[in-house]
mmCIF file of C-alpha atoms and ligand atoms in Angstrom:
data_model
loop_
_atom_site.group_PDB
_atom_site.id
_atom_site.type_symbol
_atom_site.label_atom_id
_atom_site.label_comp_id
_atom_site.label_asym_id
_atom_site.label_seq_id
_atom_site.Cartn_x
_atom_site.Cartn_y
_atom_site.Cartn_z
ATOM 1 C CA UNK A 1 29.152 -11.019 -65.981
ATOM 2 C CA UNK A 2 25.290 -10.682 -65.300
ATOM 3 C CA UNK A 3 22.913 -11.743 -68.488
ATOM 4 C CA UNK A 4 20.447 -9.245 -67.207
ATOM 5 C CA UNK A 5 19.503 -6.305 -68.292
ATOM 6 C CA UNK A 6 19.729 -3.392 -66.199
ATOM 7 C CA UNK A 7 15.826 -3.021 -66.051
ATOM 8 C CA UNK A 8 15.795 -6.374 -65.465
ATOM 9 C CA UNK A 9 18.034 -6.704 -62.913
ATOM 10 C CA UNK A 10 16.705 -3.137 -61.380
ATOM 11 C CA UNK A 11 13.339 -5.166 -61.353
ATOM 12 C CA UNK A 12 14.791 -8.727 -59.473
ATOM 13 C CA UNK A 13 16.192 -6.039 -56.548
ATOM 14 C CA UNK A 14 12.811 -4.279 -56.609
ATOM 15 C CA UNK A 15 11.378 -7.598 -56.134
ATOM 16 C CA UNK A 16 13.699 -8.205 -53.090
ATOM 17 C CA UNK A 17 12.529 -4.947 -51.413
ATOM 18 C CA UNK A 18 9.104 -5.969 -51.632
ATOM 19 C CA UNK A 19 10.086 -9.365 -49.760
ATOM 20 C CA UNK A 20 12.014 -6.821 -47.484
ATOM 21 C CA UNK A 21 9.002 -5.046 -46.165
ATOM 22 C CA UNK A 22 6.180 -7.928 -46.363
ATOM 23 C CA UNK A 23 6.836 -9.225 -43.218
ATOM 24 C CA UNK A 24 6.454 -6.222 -41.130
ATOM 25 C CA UNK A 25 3.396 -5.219 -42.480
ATOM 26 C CA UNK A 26 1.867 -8.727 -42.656
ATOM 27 C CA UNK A 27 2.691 -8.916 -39.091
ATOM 28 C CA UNK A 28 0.631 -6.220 -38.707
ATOM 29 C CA UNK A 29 -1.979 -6.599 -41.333
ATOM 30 C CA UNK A 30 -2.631 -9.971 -39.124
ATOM 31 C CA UNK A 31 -3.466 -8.287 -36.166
ATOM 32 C CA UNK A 32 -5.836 -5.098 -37.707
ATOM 33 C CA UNK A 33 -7.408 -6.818 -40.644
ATOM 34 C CA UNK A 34 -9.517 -9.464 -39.756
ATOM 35 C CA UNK A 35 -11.030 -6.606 -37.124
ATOM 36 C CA UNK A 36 -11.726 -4.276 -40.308
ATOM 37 C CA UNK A 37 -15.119 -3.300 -40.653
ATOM 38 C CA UNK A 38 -14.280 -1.548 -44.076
ATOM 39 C CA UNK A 39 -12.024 -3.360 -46.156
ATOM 40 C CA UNK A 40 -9.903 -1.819 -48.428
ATOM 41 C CA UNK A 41 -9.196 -4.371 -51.027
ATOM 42 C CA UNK A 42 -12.041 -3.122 -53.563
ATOM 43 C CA UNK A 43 -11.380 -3.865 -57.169
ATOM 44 C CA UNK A 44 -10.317 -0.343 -58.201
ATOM 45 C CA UNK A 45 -7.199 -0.741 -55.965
ATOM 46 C CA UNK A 46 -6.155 -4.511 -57.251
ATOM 47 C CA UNK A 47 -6.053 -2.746 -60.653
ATOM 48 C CA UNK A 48 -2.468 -1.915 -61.925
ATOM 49 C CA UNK A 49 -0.919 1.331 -62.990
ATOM 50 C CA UNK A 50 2.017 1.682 -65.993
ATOM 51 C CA UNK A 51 5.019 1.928 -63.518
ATOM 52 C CA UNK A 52 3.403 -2.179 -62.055
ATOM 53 C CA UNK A 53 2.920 -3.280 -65.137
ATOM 54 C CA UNK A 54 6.703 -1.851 -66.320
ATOM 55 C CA UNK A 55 8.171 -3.688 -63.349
ATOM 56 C CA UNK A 56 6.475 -6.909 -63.642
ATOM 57 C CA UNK A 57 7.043 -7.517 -67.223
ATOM 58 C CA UNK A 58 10.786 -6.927 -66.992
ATOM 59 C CA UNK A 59 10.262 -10.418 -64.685
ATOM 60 C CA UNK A 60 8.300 -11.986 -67.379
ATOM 61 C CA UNK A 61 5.005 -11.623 -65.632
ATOM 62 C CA UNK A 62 2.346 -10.938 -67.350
ATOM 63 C CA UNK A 63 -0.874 -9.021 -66.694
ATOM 64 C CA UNK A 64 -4.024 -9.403 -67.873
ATOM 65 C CA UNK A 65 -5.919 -5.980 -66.175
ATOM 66 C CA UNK A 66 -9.495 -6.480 -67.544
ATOM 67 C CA UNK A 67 -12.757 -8.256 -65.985
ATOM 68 C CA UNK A 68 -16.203 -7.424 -65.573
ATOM 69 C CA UNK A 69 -16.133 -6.007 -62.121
ATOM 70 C CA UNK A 70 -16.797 -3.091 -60.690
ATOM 71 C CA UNK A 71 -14.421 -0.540 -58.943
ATOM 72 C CA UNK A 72 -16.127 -1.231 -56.222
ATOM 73 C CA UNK A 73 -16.365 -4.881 -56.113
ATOM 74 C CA UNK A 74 -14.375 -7.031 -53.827
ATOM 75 C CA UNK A 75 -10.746 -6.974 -55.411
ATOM 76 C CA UNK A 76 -10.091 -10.006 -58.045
ATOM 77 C CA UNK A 77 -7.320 -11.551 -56.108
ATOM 78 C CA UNK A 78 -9.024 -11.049 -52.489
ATOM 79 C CA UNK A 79 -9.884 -14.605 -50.861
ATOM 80 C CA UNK A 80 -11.563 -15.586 -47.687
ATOM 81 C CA UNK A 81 -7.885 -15.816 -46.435
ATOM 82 C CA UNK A 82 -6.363 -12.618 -47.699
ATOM 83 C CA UNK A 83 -4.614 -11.456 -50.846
ATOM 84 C CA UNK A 84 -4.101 -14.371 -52.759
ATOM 85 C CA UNK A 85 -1.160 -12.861 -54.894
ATOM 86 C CA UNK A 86 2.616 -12.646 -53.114
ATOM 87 C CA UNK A 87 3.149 -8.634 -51.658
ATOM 88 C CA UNK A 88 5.451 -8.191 -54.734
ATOM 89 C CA UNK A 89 2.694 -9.541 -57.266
ATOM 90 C CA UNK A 90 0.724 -7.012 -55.537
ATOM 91 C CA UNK A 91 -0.070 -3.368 -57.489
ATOM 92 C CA UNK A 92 2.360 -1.099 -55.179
ATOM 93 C CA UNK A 93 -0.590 0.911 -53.756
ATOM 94 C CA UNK A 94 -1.305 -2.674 -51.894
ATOM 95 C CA UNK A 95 2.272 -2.497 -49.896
ATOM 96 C CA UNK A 96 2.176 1.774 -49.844
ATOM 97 C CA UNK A 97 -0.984 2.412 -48.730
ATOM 98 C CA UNK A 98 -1.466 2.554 -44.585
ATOM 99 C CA UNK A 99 -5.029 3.154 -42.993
ATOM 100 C CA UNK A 100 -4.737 5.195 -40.077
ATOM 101 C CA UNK A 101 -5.396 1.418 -37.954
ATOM 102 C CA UNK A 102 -2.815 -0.257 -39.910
ATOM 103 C CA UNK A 103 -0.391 2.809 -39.117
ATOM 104 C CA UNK A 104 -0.838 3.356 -35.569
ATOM 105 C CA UNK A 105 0.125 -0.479 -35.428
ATOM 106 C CA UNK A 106 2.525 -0.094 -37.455
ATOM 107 C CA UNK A 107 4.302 2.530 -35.587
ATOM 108 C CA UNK A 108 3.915 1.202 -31.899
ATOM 109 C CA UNK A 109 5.975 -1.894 -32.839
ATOM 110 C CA UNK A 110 9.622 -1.677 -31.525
ATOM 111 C CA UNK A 111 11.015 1.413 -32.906
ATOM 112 C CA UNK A 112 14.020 -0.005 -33.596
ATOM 113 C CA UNK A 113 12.105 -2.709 -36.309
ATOM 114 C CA UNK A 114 9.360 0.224 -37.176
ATOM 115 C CA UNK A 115 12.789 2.506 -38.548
ATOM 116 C CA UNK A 116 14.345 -0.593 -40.388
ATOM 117 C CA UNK A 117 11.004 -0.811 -42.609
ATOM 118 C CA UNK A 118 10.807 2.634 -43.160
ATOM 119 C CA UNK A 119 14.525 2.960 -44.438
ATOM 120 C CA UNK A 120 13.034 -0.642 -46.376
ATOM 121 C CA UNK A 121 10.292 1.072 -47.748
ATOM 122 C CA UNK A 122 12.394 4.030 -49.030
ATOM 123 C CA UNK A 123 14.569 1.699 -50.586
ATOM 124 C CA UNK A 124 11.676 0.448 -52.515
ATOM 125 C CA UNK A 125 10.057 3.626 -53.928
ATOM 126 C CA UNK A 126 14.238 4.818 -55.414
ATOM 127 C CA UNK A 127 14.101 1.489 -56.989
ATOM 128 C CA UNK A 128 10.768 1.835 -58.702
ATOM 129 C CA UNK A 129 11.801 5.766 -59.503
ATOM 130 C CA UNK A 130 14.779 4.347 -61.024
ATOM 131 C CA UNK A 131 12.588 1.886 -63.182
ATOM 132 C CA UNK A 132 10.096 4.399 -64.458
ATOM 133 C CA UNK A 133 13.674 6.708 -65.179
ATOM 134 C CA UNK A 134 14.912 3.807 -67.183
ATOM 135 C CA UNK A 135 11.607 3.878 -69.227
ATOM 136 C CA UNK A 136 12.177 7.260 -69.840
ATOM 137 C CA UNK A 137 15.715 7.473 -70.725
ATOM 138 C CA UNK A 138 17.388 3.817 -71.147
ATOM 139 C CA UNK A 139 20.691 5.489 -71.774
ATOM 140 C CA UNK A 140 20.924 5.790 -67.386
HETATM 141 S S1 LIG B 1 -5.450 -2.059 -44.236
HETATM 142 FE FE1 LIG B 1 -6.869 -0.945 -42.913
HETATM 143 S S2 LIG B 1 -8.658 -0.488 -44.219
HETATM 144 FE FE2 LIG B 1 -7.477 -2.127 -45.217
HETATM 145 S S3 LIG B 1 -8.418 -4.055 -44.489
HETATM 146 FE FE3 LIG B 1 -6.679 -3.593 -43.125
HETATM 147 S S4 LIG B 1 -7.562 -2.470 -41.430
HETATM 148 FE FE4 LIG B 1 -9.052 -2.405 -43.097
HETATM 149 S S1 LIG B 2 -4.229 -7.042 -54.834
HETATM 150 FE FE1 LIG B 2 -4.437 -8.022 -52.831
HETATM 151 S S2 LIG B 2 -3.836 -6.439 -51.338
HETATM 152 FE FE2 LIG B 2 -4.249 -5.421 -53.284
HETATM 153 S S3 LIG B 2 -6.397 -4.751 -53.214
HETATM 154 FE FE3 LIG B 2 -6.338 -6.783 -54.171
HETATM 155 S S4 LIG B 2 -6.631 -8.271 -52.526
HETATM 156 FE FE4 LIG B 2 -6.072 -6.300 -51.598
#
């Protein structure tokens, strides 16, 4: 019998579908990113909304969303390297947000592997529905 609760363990399988999907789009992030002449990781999008925050504290993570910087600054967690946290550390816009670049890439990779991260990704966004559901009603 599982110790968890069901947010809890709702939030470990989110978790998994974020390490489900990284890998495509790091592949791809690889290839278009270092090229990018405008890069999206700003501070406004590093910044967490409720349903992140509901998701990582049910895995005992937590977040401290306040600094000095601008909206507009380079993001907190960006490095000369990358991202610096893991995808599913990541505020979700960070895994669900495509530039048209990053798409096109994306979407030219084997069709076969491009249709296994979309039925990935879908997995993802029902699991984080179900969260913010939970929130709402914990009786489901
Ligand atoms: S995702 Fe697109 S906009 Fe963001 S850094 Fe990569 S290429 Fe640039
Ligand atoms: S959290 Fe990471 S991926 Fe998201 S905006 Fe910041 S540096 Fe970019």
């Amino acid at each position: 019998m599982s110790c968890l609760s069901n947010k809890e363990e709702l939030a470990y399988e989110l978790r998994q579908a974020f390490e489900a999907v990284s890998p495509f789009i790091e592949k791809h992030t690889l290839i278009v990113c270092p090229q990018c002449e405008d890069v999206c990781c700003i501070d406004k999008h590093g910044r967490y909304d409720e349903d992140d925050i509901l998701f990582l504290s049910a895995l005992g993570v937590e977040v401290v969303d306040s600094n000095g910087l601008k909206e507009t600054d380079p993001c907190r967690y960006l490095t000369e390297k990358g991202c610096s946290l893991p995808r599913w550390r990541r505020p979700f816009r960070c895994t669900y947000f495509f530039c048209d670049t990053l798409l096109r890439s994306l979407e030219g990779d084997d069709a076969k592997f491009y249709r296994a991260f979309v039925d990935y990704l879908q997995c993802l966004i029902y699991l984080r529905q179900r969260l913010r559901g939970l929130r709402d009603d914990p009786s489901k």
